[in-house]
Rosetta silent file (secondary structure, phi, psi, omega in degrees, C-alpha in Angstrom):
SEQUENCE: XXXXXXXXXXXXXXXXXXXXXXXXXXXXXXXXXXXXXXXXXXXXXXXXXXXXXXXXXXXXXXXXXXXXXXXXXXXXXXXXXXXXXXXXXXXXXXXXXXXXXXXXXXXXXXXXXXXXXXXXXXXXXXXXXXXXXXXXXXXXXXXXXXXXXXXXX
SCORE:     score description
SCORE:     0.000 S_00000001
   1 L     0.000  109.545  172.348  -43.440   -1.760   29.201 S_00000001
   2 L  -126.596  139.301 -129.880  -41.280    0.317   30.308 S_00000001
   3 L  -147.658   95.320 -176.124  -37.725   -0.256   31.697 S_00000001
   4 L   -49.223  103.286  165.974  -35.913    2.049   34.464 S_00000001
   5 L   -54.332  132.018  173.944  -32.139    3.028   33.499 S_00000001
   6 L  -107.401 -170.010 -174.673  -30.491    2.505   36.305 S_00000001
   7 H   -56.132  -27.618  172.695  -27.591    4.526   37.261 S_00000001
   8 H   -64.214  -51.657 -176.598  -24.783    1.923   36.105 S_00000001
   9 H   -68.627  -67.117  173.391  -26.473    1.500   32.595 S_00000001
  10 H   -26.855  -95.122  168.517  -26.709    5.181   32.255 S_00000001
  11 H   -51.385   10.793  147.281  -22.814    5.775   33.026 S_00000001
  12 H   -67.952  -32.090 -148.559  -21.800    2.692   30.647 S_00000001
  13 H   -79.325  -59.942 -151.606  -23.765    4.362   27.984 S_00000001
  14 H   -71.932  -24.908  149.242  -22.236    7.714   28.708 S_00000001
  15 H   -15.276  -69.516 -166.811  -18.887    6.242   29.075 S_00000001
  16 H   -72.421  -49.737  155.553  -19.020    4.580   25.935 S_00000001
  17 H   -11.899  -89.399  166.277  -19.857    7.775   24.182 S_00000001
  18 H   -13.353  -82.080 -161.239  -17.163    9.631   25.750 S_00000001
  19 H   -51.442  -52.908  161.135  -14.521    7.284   24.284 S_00000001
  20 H   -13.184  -63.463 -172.905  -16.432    7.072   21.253 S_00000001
  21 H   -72.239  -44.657  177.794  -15.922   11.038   20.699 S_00000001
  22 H   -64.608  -23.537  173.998  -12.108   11.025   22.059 S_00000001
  23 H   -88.729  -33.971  166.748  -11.057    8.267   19.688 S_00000001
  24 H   -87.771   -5.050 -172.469  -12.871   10.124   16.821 S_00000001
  25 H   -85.831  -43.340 -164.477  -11.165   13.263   17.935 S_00000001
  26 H   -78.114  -17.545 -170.646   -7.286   11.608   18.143 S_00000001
  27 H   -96.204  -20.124  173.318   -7.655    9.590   14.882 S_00000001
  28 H   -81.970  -25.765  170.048   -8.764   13.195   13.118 S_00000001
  29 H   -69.352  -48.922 -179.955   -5.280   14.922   14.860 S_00000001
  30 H   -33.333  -97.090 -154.340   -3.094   11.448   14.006 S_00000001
  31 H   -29.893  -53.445  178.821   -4.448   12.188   10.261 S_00000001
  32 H   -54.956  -82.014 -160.244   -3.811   15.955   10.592 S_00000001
  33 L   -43.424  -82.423  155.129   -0.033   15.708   12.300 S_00000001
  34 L   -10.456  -34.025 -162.426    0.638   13.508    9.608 S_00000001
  35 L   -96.275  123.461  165.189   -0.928   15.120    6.448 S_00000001
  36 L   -50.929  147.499  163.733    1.713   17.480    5.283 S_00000001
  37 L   -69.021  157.935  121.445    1.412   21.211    5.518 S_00000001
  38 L    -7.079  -44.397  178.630    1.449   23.816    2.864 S_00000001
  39 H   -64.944  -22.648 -147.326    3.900   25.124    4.129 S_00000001
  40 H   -85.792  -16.281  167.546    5.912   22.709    3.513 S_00000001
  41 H   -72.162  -26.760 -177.102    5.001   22.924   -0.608 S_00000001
  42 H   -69.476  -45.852  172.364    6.171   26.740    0.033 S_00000001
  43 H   -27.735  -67.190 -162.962    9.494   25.464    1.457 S_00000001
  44 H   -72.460  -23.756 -152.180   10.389   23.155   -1.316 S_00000001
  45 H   -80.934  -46.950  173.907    8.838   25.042   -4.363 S_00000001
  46 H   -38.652  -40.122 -172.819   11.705   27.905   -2.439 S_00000001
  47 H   -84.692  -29.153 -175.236   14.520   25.542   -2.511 S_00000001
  48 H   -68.979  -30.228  165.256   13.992   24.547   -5.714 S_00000001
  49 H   -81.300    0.838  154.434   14.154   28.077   -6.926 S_00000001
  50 H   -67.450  -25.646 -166.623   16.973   28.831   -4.612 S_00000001
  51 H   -99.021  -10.985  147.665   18.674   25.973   -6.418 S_00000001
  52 L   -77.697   -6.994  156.633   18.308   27.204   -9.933 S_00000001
  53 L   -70.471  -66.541  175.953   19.660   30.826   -8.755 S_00000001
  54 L    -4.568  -65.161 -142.000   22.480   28.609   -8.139 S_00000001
  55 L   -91.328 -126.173 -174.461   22.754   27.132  -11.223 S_00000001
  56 L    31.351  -81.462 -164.481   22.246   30.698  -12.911 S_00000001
  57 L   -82.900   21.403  154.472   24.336   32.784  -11.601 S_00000001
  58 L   -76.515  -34.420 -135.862   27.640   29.960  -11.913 S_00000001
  59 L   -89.270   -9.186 -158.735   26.464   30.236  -15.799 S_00000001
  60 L    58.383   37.032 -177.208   26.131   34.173  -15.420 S_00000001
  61 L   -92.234   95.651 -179.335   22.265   33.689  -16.719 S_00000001
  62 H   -68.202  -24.968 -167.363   21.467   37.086  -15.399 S_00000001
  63 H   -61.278  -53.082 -165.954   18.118   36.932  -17.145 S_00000001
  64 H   -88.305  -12.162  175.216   16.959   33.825  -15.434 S_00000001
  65 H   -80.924  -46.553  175.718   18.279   34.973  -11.844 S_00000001
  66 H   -68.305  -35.325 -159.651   15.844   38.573  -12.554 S_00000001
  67 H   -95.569  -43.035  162.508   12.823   36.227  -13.230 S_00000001
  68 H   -38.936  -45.767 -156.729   13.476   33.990  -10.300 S_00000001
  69 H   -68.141  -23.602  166.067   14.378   36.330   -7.596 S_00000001
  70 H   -96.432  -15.333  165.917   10.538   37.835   -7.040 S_00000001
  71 H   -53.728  -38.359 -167.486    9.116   33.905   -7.074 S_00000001
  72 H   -80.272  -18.489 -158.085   11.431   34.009   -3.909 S_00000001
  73 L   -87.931 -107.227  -51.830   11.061   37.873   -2.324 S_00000001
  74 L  -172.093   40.265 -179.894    7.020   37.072   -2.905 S_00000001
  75 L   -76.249  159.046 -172.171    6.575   33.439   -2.261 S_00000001
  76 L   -54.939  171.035  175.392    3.261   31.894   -1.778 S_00000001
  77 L  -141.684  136.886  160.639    2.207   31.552    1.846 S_00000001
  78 L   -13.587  147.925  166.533   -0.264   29.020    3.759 S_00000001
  79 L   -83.967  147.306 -162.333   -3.655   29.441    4.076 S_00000001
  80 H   -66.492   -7.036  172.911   -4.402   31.262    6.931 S_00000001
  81 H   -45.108  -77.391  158.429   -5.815   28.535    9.147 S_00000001
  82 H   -13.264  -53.823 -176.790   -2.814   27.114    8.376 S_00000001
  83 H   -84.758  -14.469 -171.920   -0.753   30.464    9.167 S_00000001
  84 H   -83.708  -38.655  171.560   -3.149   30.987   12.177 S_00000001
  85 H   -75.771  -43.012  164.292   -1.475   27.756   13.827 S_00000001
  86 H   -51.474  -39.265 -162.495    1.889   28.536   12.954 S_00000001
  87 H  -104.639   15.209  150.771    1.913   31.701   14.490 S_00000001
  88 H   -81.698  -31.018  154.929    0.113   30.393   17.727 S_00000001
  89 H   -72.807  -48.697  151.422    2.754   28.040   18.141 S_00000001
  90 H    -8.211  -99.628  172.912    5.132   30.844   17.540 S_00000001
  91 L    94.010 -126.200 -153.911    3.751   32.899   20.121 S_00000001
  92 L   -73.386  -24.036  175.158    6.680   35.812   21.306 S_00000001
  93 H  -116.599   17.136  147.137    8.536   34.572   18.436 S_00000001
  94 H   -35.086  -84.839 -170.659    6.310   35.361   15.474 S_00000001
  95 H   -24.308  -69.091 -153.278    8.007   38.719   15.187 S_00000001
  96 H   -65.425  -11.397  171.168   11.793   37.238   14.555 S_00000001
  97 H   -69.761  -30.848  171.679    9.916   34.417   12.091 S_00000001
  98 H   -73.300  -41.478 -166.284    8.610   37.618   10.206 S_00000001
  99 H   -46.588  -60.963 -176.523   11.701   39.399   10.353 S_00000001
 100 H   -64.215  -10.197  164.274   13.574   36.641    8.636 S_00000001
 101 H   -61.785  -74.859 -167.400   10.762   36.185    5.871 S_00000001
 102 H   -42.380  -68.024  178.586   11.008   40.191    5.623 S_00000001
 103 H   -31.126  -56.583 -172.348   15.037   39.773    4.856 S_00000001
 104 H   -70.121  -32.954  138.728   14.928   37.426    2.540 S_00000001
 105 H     5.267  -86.007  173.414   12.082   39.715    0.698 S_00000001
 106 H   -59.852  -27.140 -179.628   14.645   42.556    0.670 S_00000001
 107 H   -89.069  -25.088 -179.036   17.791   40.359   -0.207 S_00000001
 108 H   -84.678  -22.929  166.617   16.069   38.536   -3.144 S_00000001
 109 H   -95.794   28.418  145.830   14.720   41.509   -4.404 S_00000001
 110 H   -75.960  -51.207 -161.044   17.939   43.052   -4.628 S_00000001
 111 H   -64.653  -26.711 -176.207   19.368   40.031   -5.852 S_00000001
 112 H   -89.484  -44.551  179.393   16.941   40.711   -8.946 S_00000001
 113 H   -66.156  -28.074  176.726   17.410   44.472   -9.222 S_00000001
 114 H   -97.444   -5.940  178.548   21.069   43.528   -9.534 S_00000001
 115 H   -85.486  -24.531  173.115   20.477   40.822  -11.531 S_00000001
 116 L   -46.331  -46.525 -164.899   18.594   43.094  -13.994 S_00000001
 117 L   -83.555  -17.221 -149.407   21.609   45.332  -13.890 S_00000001
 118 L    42.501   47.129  140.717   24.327   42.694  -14.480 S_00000001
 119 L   -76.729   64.906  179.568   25.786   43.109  -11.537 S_00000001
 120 H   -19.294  -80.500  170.201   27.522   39.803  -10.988 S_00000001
 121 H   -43.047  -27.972  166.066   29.112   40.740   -7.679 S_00000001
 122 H   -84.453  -58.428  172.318   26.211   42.286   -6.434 S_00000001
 123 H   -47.180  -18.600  168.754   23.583   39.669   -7.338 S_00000001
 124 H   -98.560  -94.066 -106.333   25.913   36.834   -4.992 S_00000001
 125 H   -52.733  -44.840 -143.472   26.083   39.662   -2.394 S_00000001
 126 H   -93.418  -16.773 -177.979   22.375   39.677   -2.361 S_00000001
 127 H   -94.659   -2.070 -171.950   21.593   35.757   -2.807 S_00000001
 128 H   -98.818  -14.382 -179.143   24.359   35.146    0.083 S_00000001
 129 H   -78.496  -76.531 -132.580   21.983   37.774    2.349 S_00000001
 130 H   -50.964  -86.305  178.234   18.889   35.594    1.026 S_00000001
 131 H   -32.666  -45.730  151.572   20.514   32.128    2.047 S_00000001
 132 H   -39.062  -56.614  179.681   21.961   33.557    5.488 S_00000001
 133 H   -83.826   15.597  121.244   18.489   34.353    6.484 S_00000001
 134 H   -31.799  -79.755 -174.836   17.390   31.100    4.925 S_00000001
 135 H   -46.020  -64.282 -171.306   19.725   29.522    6.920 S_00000001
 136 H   -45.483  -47.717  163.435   18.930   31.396   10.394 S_00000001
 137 H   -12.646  -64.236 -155.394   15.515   30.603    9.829 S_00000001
 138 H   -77.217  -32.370 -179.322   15.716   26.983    9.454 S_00000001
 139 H   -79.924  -18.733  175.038   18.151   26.966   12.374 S_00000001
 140 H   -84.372    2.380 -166.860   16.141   28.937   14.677 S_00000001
 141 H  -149.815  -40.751  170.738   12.641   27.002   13.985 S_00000001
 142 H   -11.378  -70.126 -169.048   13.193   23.871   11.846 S_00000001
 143 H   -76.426  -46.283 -149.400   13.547   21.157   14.100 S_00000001
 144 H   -64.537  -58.642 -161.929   10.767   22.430   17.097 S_00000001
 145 H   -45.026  -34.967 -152.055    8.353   23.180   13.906 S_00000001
 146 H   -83.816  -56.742  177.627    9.073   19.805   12.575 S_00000001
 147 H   -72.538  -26.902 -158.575    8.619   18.168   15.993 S_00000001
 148 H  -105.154  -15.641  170.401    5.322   20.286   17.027 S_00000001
 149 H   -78.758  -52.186 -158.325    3.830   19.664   13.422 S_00000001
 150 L  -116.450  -23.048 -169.190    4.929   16.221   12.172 S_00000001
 151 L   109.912  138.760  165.443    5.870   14.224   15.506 S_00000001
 152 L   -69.047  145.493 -138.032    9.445   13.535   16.170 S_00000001
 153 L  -142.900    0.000    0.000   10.799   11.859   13.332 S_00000001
């Protein structure tokens, strides 16, 4: 017994597929857009040790300002899949996203070489570079990254 597809049955089937595969493809990006990044552990694990430089150098704990300041110059980074998307959404402005990573590099590990030194006044010079380029950073990329990552929120 055998029992001719006709053309209608054929394009239901393939139809049904189709959707099948596009619905398993949008429910694995929902889950993705949604699942926080890495980066976003590097971010925080940063502020928190930006926020204990803080605390440090009010107290003049020069000590504890030298062992923070290379967790910050030589913070972890995404894995590169993960670093492979950022800097494809980047595109032309991967370079100035490096640059400001590269600053804060050189201003926290100043900020350590002077904290090493006890140079109070030098060690804010060098955490007030760190935090500027913090700051440019966040203002130049924050919100798009946020929206092209997480969904506007």
């Amino acid at each position: 017994m055998s029992h001719p597809l006709n053309t209608r049955s054929l394009f239901t089937v393939a139809l049904s597929v189709a959707l099948a595969i596009t619905a398993t493809g949008l429910g694995a990006q929902s889950v993705e857009a949604t699942k926080p990044m890495a980066l976003r552990t590097v971010m925080e694990k940063l502020g928190r040790d930006m926020q204990a430089v803080t605390g440090a150098i009010s107290k003049e704990e020069w000590a504890l300002v030298a062992e923070l300041a290379p967790k910050i110059a030589k913070h972890a980074e995404p894995p590169l899949s993960e670093k492979m998307r950022i800097l494809g959404w980047l595109g032309t402005d991967a370079g100035k996203f490096r640059d400001f990573d590269g600053h804060v590099h050189d201003a926290a590990t100043a900020m350590g070489d002077a904290a090493k030194r006890g140079d109070g006044q030098a060690v804010i010079t060098a955490f007030s570079k760190t935090q500027q380029n913090c700051l440019a950073c966040h203002q130049s990329f924050r919100q798009s990254f946020v929206e092209q990552f997480y969904g506007k929120r």
